[in-house]
Amino acid sequence: MEDYFNHIFTVASELGYCFVQLLEDAYGYFYNSFPYHYVLIFGECPSSVEAAPAPIDSSVQDWTLSWIQKVRSFIKKSLLAPSYGLKLGCKIVNHCFIFCLLYLIEAQEMLQMLINRLRRTLEGSSADIGWLQKTKGLPPVVDGTARFKELLSDVRNGMHNLPNSLVYLFIPGLFSNHSPLYFVNTKRFFSKMGLTCHIAKIHSEASVEKNAWELKQYIEELYWGSGKRILLLGHSKGGIDAAAALSLYWYELRDKVAGLALVQSPYGGSPIASDILREGQIADKEARRIMEFIVCKLIKGDIRALEDLTYDKRKDFISKHKLPSDELPIVSFHTEASSAPGVLATMSHIAHAELPWLPLPQFLAQYEESYSLLTTPRVPVVIPLSAAMAISALHLRLRYGERSDGLVARCDAEVPGSVVVRLERKLDHAWMVYSTLRKDPVEADASEMCEALLTMLVENTKEKCDFP
């Protein structure tokens, strides 16, 4: 645009100069050629000049040629001025078209990216839930629900068949380090029967591979210290950690482990963990930053502890590390959480708070077995875990049409090659390790169910490994 205006200004300047030069040359020519007429017009005439025509000399001819050349140059530039404007306009239109085309391409890419993110968010874990049952080549499962019910009935009737020749190791799940009562009631129950039992001292918020290494060392210490084989029972992520230890270090643990029971463990993956940490969905980076702040900053854990429970991580681990289900007896146990309105009022007992000596209210003292007037009273710390699990289970059922205990879909808790217990009783994910303030004397509690599971595992161990 600036070149065009400069060209117009140059042409106008030359036009004005030519016009002034033309006037000056015409005035001189008229004075030299027609002095008489010049005197008549302007009133002046030199005395030596007579009123006679004067011949045109060579200077006049040169002036004429020069003037013609200037006019020709002016006409040429005047005719070329529109062509310069046309070229400039074409360049402007071309640049505008290219800019609009690039903008449309970028807008299309952004729109396609947004559509892909929206589709990935809406699809969620629908294609991943139950992938273990869809994968060919994995060993089938055996339904042991009926036998479990028989063993559970025997336990409730006082028939305890667990041998004292084994060490029973309970592996807690995610965030158990922040819950002092995790597996405590079950361990007390087993100790009263005279059985040797331990709760694994691992950092539950660590990665699966790190906990697998720690469990391997823990099992070896128990074995060499007692001379007895170890029977493992892992809840939630604890079952995943135990299975990883056996998959990675089976050669070292083959003679030391008698069996494995996975209770509500997301062996195939968890839809909750996957939906939170899935890459490529809407607000994926923001969700990850929030979880990193909660897990790493507040809880002082490792974000890989949650990542290892996603479907992508579980698929990768299972494809690389085989669980020796053909040599090791394995039992899988899963349940479904209730969504009844009464569950919203159920409180889970997760810890104790010690207070200075004060008489406890009657409704709290009846749940505190160790309460007496001579000891420091302990107030139970309760939270609505069952309500949270009920809401989560309802969400998974409405979104994916899958039944779950609130965190783990039932189909993802069945380990290939294991004996599966599919209990119809409505139990959420936290019920197996936390007691509730409202106990049902008619139904079995978590400790009795753990005993029935381990009894079934011992039976399978006798069949597979010729255990005495």
Coordinates of C-alpha atoms in Angstrom, one line a residue:
M1 CA 0.0 0.0 0.0
E2 CA 2.8 2.4 0.8
D3 CA 4.6 1.7 -2.6
Y4 CA 1.4 2.5 -4.4
F5 CA 0.9 5.9 -2.7
N6 CA 4.6 6.7 -3.3
H7 CA 4.2 6.0 -7.0
I8 CA 1.1 8.2 -7.2
F9 CA 3.0 11.0 -5.5
T10 CA 5.9 10.7 -7.9
V11 CA 3.7 10.9 -10.9
A12 CA 1.8 14.0 -9.6
S13 CA 5.1 15.7 -8.8
E14 CA 6.5 15.1 -12.3
L15 CA 3.2 16.3 -13.8
G16 CA 3.4 19.6 -11.9
Y17 CA 7.0 20.0 -12.9
C18 CA 6.2 19.4 -16.6
F19 CA 3.4 21.9 -16.5
V20 CA 5.5 24.6 -15.0
Q21 CA 8.3 23.9 -17.4
L22 CA 5.8 24.0 -20.2
L23 CA 4.6 27.5 -19.2
E24 CA 8.2 28.8 -18.9
D25 CA 9.2 27.4 -22.3
A26 CA 6.0 28.7 -23.9
Y27 CA 6.6 32.2 -22.5
G28 CA 10.1 32.3 -23.8
Y29 CA 9.1 31.0 -27.2
F30 CA 6.3 33.5 -27.5
Y31 CA 8.6 36.4 -26.5
N32 CA 11.3 35.3 -29.1
S33 CA 9.0 34.5 -31.9
F34 CA 6.3 37.2 -31.6
P35 CA 7.7 40.3 -29.9
Y36 CA 5.1 42.6 -31.4
H37 CA 2.2 40.6 -30.1
Y38 CA 4.0 40.2 -26.8
V39 CA 4.2 44.1 -26.6
L40 CA 0.5 44.4 -27.4
I41 CA -0.3 41.9 -24.7
F42 CA 2.2 42.7 -22.0
G43 CA 3.0 46.3 -22.9
E44 CA 6.7 45.9 -23.2
C45 CA 9.0 45.4 -26.2
P46 CA 12.8 46.1 -26.7
S47 CA 13.5 49.1 -29.0
S48 CA 15.8 47.1 -31.3
V49 CA 13.0 44.5 -32.0
E50 CA 10.8 45.1 -35.0
A51 CA 7.4 43.7 -35.5
A52 CA 8.5 40.9 -37.8
P53 CA 8.3 37.2 -37.5
A54 CA 11.4 35.5 -36.2
P55 CA 12.6 32.2 -37.5
I56 CA 12.5 29.1 -35.2
D57 CA 16.0 28.1 -34.2
S58 CA 17.4 24.7 -33.1
S59 CA 16.7 25.4 -29.4
V60 CA 13.0 25.5 -30.1
Q61 CA 13.2 22.1 -31.8
D62 CA 15.2 20.7 -28.9
W63 CA 12.6 22.0 -26.4
T64 CA 9.8 20.5 -28.4
L65 CA 11.4 17.0 -28.4
S66 CA 12.2 17.3 -24.7
W67 CA 8.6 18.3 -24.0
I68 CA 7.3 15.4 -26.1
Q69 CA 9.5 13.0 -24.2
K70 CA 8.3 14.3 -20.9
V71 CA 4.7 14.0 -21.9
R72 CA 5.3 10.5 -23.2
S73 CA 7.0 9.5 -19.9
F74 CA 4.1 11.1 -18.0
I75 CA 1.5 9.3 -20.0
K76 CA 3.4 6.0 -19.6
K77 CA 3.6 6.3 -15.9
S78 CA 0.0 7.4 -15.7
L79 CA -1.1 4.4 -17.6
L80 CA 1.1 2.1 -15.4
A81 CA -0.3 3.5 -12.1
P82 CA -3.5 1.3 -12.2
S83 CA -1.4 -1.8 -13.0
Y84 CA 0.7 -1.1 -9.8
G85 CA -2.6 -0.7 -7.8
L86 CA -3.9 -3.9 -9.4
K87 CA -0.7 -5.8 -8.4
L88 CA -0.9 -4.5 -4.9
G89 CA -4.6 -5.4 -4.6
C90 CA -3.8 -9.0 -5.9
K91 CA -1.1 -9.3 -3.2
I92 CA -3.4 -8.1 -0.5
V93 CA -6.2 -10.5 -1.6
N94 CA -3.7 -13.4 -1.9
H95 CA -2.3 -12.8 1.6
C96 CA -5.8 -12.5 3.1
F97 CA -6.9 -15.8 1.4
I98 CA -3.8 -17.6 2.7
F99 CA -4.4 -16.2 6.2
C100 CA -8.1 -17.2 6.2
L101 CA -7.1 -20.7 4.9
L102 CA -4.6 -21.2 7.7
Y103 CA -7.0 -19.9 10.3
L104 CA -9.7 -22.4 9.0
I105 CA -7.2 -25.3 9.1
E106 CA -6.2 -24.4 12.7
A107 CA -9.8 -24.0 13.7
Q108 CA -10.6 -27.4 12.2
E109 CA -7.8 -29.0 14.0
M110 CA -8.8 -27.5 17.3
L111 CA -12.4 -28.5 16.8
Q112 CA -11.4 -32.1 15.9
M113 CA -9.2 -32.2 19.0
L114 CA -12.1 -31.0 21.1
I115 CA -14.4 -33.6 19.6
N116 CA -11.9 -36.3 20.3
R117 CA -11.5 -35.2 23.9
L118 CA -15.2 -35.0 24.3
R119 CA -15.7 -38.5 22.8
R120 CA -12.9 -40.0 25.0
T121 CA -14.5 -38.4 28.0
L122 CA -17.9 -39.7 27.3
E123 CA -16.7 -43.2 26.4
G124 CA -14.7 -43.4 29.6
S125 CA -13.9 -47.0 30.5
S126 CA -16.7 -48.6 28.6
A127 CA -14.3 -50.4 26.3
D128 CA -12.0 -51.6 29.1
I129 CA -14.4 -52.9 31.7
G130 CA -14.4 -56.7 31.6
W131 CA -11.4 -57.0 29.2
L132 CA -10.1 -60.0 31.1
Q133 CA -13.1 -62.1 30.0
K134 CA -12.8 -60.8 26.4
T135 CA -9.1 -61.7 26.1
K136 CA -8.4 -65.1 24.5
G137 CA -5.8 -67.4 25.9
L138 CA -6.3 -66.7 29.6
P139 CA -7.2 -69.6 31.9
P140 CA -10.9 -69.9 32.8
V141 CA -12.3 -69.3 36.3
V142 CA -14.2 -71.8 38.5
D143 CA -17.3 -70.7 40.5
G144 CA -16.7 -71.5 44.2
T145 CA -19.6 -69.5 45.6
A146 CA -21.6 -72.6 46.8
R147 CA -18.6 -74.1 48.6
F148 CA -17.8 -70.7 50.2
K149 CA -21.3 -70.5 51.6
E150 CA -20.9 -74.0 53.1
L151 CA -17.6 -73.0 54.7
L152 CA -19.0 -69.7 56.0
S153 CA -21.9 -71.6 57.6
D154 CA -19.5 -73.9 59.3
V155 CA -17.4 -71.0 60.6
R156 CA -20.5 -69.4 62.1
N157 CA -21.4 -72.7 63.7
G158 CA -18.0 -72.8 65.5
M159 CA -16.2 -75.1 63.1
H160 CA -12.7 -73.6 62.6
N161 CA -10.6 -75.7 60.2
L162 CA -7.6 -73.4 59.5
P163 CA -4.4 -75.2 60.4
N164 CA -1.7 -73.7 62.7
S165 CA 1.0 -74.9 60.3
L166 CA 0.7 -71.8 58.2
V167 CA 1.4 -68.1 58.7
Y168 CA -1.5 -65.9 57.6
L169 CA -0.4 -62.6 56.1
F170 CA -3.0 -59.8 55.4
I171 CA -1.9 -57.2 52.9
P172 CA -3.8 -53.9 53.2
G173 CA -5.0 -51.7 50.3
L174 CA -4.5 -48.1 49.2
F175 CA -4.4 -45.4 51.9
S176 CA -4.3 -48.0 54.7
N177 CA -1.4 -46.2 56.3
H178 CA -3.8 -43.5 57.3
S179 CA -6.3 -45.9 58.9
P180 CA -5.1 -47.5 62.1
L181 CA -8.0 -50.1 62.2
Y182 CA -7.4 -51.6 58.7
F183 CA -7.6 -55.4 59.2
V184 CA -7.2 -55.0 63.0
N185 CA -10.5 -56.7 63.9
T186 CA -9.7 -59.6 61.6
K187 CA -6.2 -60.0 63.0
R188 CA -7.6 -60.0 66.6
F189 CA -10.2 -62.6 65.5
F190 CA -7.4 -64.9 64.1
S191 CA -5.2 -64.4 67.1
K192 CA -8.0 -65.6 69.4
M193 CA -8.0 -68.8 67.5
G194 CA -4.3 -69.3 68.2
L195 CA -3.2 -68.7 64.6
T196 CA -0.1 -66.8 63.6
C197 CA -1.1 -63.8 61.6
H198 CA 0.5 -60.5 60.5
I199 CA -0.5 -57.3 58.7
A200 CA 2.1 -56.4 56.1
K201 CA 3.9 -53.3 57.0
I202 CA 4.2 -51.7 53.6
H203 CA 3.7 -48.2 52.2
S204 CA 0.3 -48.7 50.7
E205 CA 0.6 -45.4 48.7
A206 CA 3.7 -46.7 46.8
S207 CA 3.8 -48.2 43.3
V208 CA 2.9 -51.8 42.8
E209 CA 6.4 -52.9 41.8
K210 CA 7.9 -51.3 44.9
N211 CA 5.4 -53.0 47.2
A212 CA 6.0 -56.3 45.4
W213 CA 9.7 -56.1 46.3
E214 CA 8.9 -55.2 49.9
L215 CA 6.3 -58.1 50.1
K216 CA 8.9 -60.5 48.7
Q217 CA 11.3 -59.6 51.5
Y218 CA 8.6 -59.6 54.1
I219 CA 7.5 -63.1 53.1
E220 CA 11.0 -64.4 53.1
E221 CA 11.6 -63.0 56.6
L222 CA 8.4 -64.7 57.9
Y223 CA 9.3 -67.9 56.3
W224 CA 12.8 -68.1 57.6
G225 CA 11.7 -66.9 61.0
S226 CA 8.8 -69.4 61.5
G227 CA 9.7 -72.2 59.1
K228 CA 6.0 -72.1 57.9
R229 CA 4.6 -71.4 54.5
I230 CA 2.7 -68.2 54.1
L231 CA -1.0 -67.9 53.1
L232 CA -1.7 -64.4 51.6
L233 CA -4.9 -62.4 51.7
G234 CA -4.9 -59.0 50.0
H235 CA -7.6 -56.5 50.0
S236 CA -8.1 -54.0 47.2
K237 CA -4.6 -52.8 46.0
G238 CA -3.1 -55.2 48.6
G239 CA -4.2 -58.1 46.4
I240 CA -2.6 -56.4 43.4
D241 CA 0.7 -55.9 45.3
A242 CA 0.6 -59.6 46.4
A243 CA -0.1 -60.9 42.9
A244 CA 2.7 -58.7 41.5
A245 CA 5.1 -60.1 44.1
L246 CA 4.3 -63.7 43.0
S247 CA 4.4 -62.8 39.3
L248 CA 7.8 -61.1 39.6
Y249 CA 9.5 -63.3 42.1
W250 CA 7.8 -66.7 41.8
Y251 CA 11.1 -68.5 41.5
E252 CA 12.2 -67.3 44.9
L253 CA 8.7 -67.6 46.6
R254 CA 7.6 -70.8 45.1
D255 CA 8.3 -72.9 48.2
K256 CA 7.4 -70.2 50.7
V257 CA 3.8 -69.2 49.6
A258 CA 0.9 -71.7 50.0
G259 CA -1.8 -69.6 48.3
L260 CA -3.3 -66.2 47.5
A261 CA -6.8 -64.7 48.1
L262 CA -7.7 -61.5 46.4
V263 CA -10.6 -59.7 48.1
Q264 CA -12.3 -56.9 46.0
S265 CA -9.0 -56.4 44.1
P266 CA -9.1 -54.5 40.8
Y267 CA -6.9 -57.2 39.1
G268 CA -8.1 -56.0 35.6
G269 CA -8.1 -52.3 36.6
S270 CA -10.4 -49.8 38.3
P271 CA -12.8 -47.6 36.3
I272 CA -12.6 -44.9 39.0
A273 CA -8.8 -44.7 38.7
S274 CA -8.9 -44.8 34.9
D275 CA -11.6 -42.1 34.6
I276 CA -9.6 -39.8 36.8
L277 CA -6.2 -40.2 35.2
R278 CA -7.1 -41.0 31.6
E279 CA -5.0 -38.9 29.2
G280 CA -6.7 -37.2 26.2
Q281 CA -10.0 -36.4 27.9
I282 CA -11.4 -33.0 28.9
A283 CA -9.5 -31.4 31.8
D284 CA -7.1 -34.4 32.1
K285 CA -4.1 -32.2 33.1
E286 CA -6.1 -30.4 35.8
A287 CA -7.4 -33.7 37.2
R288 CA -3.9 -35.1 37.3
R289 CA -2.6 -32.0 39.1
I290 CA -5.4 -32.3 41.7
M291 CA -4.6 -35.9 42.3
E292 CA -0.9 -35.3 42.5
F293 CA -1.5 -32.6 45.1
I294 CA -3.8 -35.0 47.2
V295 CA -1.6 -38.1 46.9
C296 CA 1.9 -36.6 46.8
K297 CA 1.5 -33.5 49.0
L298 CA -1.2 -34.3 51.5
I299 CA -0.8 -38.0 51.9
K300 CA 2.9 -38.1 51.1
G301 CA 2.4 -41.0 48.6
D302 CA 3.3 -41.8 45.0
I303 CA 0.9 -41.0 42.2
R304 CA 2.0 -44.3 40.6
A305 CA 0.1 -46.1 43.3
L306 CA -3.1 -44.8 41.6
E307 CA -1.8 -45.1 38.1
D308 CA -1.0 -48.8 38.5
L309 CA -4.7 -49.4 39.1
T310 CA -5.7 -48.0 35.7
Y311 CA -6.7 -50.3 32.8
D312 CA -3.7 -49.4 30.7
K313 CA -1.2 -50.1 33.4
R314 CA -2.9 -53.4 34.4
K315 CA -3.0 -54.6 30.8
D316 CA 0.7 -53.8 30.3
F317 CA 1.7 -55.5 33.6
I318 CA -0.4 -58.7 33.0
S319 CA 0.9 -59.1 29.5
K320 CA 4.5 -58.9 30.7
H321 CA 4.3 -60.8 34.0
K322 CA 2.2 -64.0 34.2
L323 CA 0.6 -65.0 37.5
P324 CA 1.4 -68.7 38.2
S325 CA -2.2 -69.7 38.6
D326 CA -1.4 -73.2 37.3
E327 CA 0.9 -73.9 40.3
L328 CA -0.5 -71.6 43.0
P329 CA -4.1 -71.8 44.4
I330 CA -5.9 -68.5 44.0
V331 CA -9.3 -67.4 45.2
S332 CA -11.1 -64.2 44.0
F333 CA -13.8 -62.5 46.0
H334 CA -16.0 -59.6 44.8
T335 CA -19.3 -58.0 45.9
E336 CA -21.8 -55.3 45.0
A337 CA -22.5 -52.2 47.0
S338 CA -26.0 -51.4 48.0
S339 CA -27.7 -48.2 46.8
A340 CA -30.6 -48.3 49.3
P341 CA -31.4 -45.1 51.1
G342 CA -30.5 -46.6 54.5
V343 CA -26.9 -47.0 53.4
L344 CA -26.4 -43.3 53.4
A345 CA -26.8 -43.2 57.2
T346 CA -24.2 -46.0 57.8
M347 CA -21.0 -44.9 59.4
S348 CA -17.7 -46.8 59.2
H349 CA -15.4 -47.0 62.2
I350 CA -11.8 -46.2 60.9
A351 CA -9.9 -45.1 64.0
H352 CA -9.9 -44.1 67.7
A353 CA -9.4 -40.8 69.3
E354 CA -8.1 -40.8 72.9
L355 CA -9.5 -38.2 75.2
P356 CA -8.9 -37.2 78.8
W357 CA -10.9 -39.2 81.2
L358 CA -14.6 -38.4 80.7
P359 CA -17.6 -40.6 80.9
L360 CA -18.6 -41.6 77.4
P361 CA -22.2 -41.3 76.3
Q362 CA -24.1 -44.6 76.3
F363 CA -24.4 -44.8 72.5
L364 CA -20.6 -44.5 72.1
A365 CA -19.6 -46.7 75.1
Q366 CA -21.5 -49.7 73.8
Y367 CA -19.3 -49.8 70.7
E368 CA -16.1 -49.4 72.7
E369 CA -15.1 -52.8 74.0
S370 CA -12.1 -51.6 76.0
Y371 CA -14.0 -48.9 77.8
S372 CA -13.8 -48.9 81.5
L373 CA -13.7 -46.3 84.3
L374 CA -10.0 -47.0 84.9
T375 CA -8.7 -46.4 81.4
T376 CA -8.5 -43.4 79.1
P377 CA -11.7 -43.4 77.0
R378 CA -11.3 -43.7 73.3
V379 CA -13.9 -42.2 71.0
P380 CA -14.5 -44.0 67.7
V381 CA -13.7 -41.9 64.6
V382 CA -16.4 -42.6 62.0
I383 CA -16.9 -41.4 58.4
P384 CA -19.7 -42.2 55.9
L385 CA -17.6 -44.5 53.7
S386 CA -20.7 -46.6 52.9
A387 CA -22.5 -43.6 51.6
A388 CA -19.6 -42.6 49.4
M389 CA -19.3 -46.2 48.0
A390 CA -23.1 -46.3 47.4
I391 CA -22.9 -43.1 45.3
S392 CA -19.9 -44.3 43.4
A393 CA -21.5 -47.7 42.7
L394 CA -24.7 -45.9 41.5
H395 CA -22.6 -43.8 39.2
L396 CA -20.8 -46.8 37.6
R397 CA -24.1 -48.6 37.2
L398 CA -25.8 -45.6 35.5
R399 CA -22.8 -44.8 33.3
Y400 CA -21.5 -48.2 32.3
G401 CA -24.3 -50.6 33.3
E402 CA -21.8 -52.5 35.5
R403 CA -22.2 -53.7 39.0
S404 CA -19.5 -52.8 41.5
D405 CA -18.6 -52.4 45.1
G406 CA -18.1 -48.7 44.6
L407 CA -14.6 -48.8 43.3
V408 CA -14.1 -52.1 41.5
A409 CA -16.4 -53.7 38.8
R410 CA -17.2 -57.3 39.6
C411 CA -15.9 -58.6 36.3
D412 CA -12.6 -56.9 36.8
A413 CA -12.0 -58.6 40.2
E414 CA -12.0 -62.1 38.8
V415 CA -8.5 -63.4 38.3
P416 CA -8.0 -65.8 35.4
G417 CA -7.4 -69.3 36.7
S418 CA -8.8 -68.7 40.1
V419 CA -11.8 -70.0 42.1
V420 CA -14.3 -67.1 42.2
V421 CA -16.7 -66.3 45.0
R422 CA -19.6 -64.2 43.7
L423 CA -21.5 -63.2 46.8
E424 CA -25.0 -61.9 46.4
R425 CA -25.0 -60.0 49.7
K426 CA -24.7 -56.3 49.2
L427 CA -21.3 -55.2 50.6
D428 CA -19.3 -52.2 49.6
H429 CA -15.5 -51.9 49.1
A430 CA -14.7 -50.8 52.6
W431 CA -16.9 -53.3 54.5
M432 CA -14.3 -56.1 54.5
V433 CA -11.7 -54.1 56.5
Y434 CA -13.8 -51.6 58.5
S435 CA -16.5 -52.4 61.0
T436 CA -19.7 -50.4 61.1
L437 CA -21.5 -49.0 64.1
R438 CA -24.6 -51.0 63.3
K439 CA -23.7 -54.7 63.4
D440 CA -26.1 -57.4 62.1
P441 CA -26.0 -60.4 64.3
V442 CA -27.8 -62.5 61.7
E443 CA -25.2 -62.0 59.0
A444 CA -21.5 -63.0 59.0
D445 CA -19.0 -60.3 59.7
A446 CA -15.8 -59.5 57.8
S447 CA -13.5 -61.7 60.0
E448 CA -15.7 -64.7 59.5
M449 CA -15.7 -64.2 55.7
C450 CA -11.9 -63.9 55.7
E451 CA -11.7 -67.2 57.6
A452 CA -14.0 -68.9 55.1
L453 CA -12.0 -67.6 52.2
L454 CA -8.7 -68.8 53.7
T455 CA -10.3 -72.2 54.5
M456 CA -11.3 -72.6 50.9
L457 CA -7.8 -71.6 49.9
V458 CA -6.3 -74.3 52.2
E459 CA -8.6 -76.8 50.5
N460 CA -7.4 -75.8 47.1
T461 CA -3.8 -75.9 48.3
K462 CA -4.3 -79.5 49.4
E463 CA -5.6 -80.4 46.0
K464 CA -3.0 -78.6 43.9
C465 CA 0.2 -78.8 46.1
D466 CA -0.5 -82.0 48.1
F467 CA -0.4 -79.9 51.3
P468 CA -0.6 -82.0 54.5

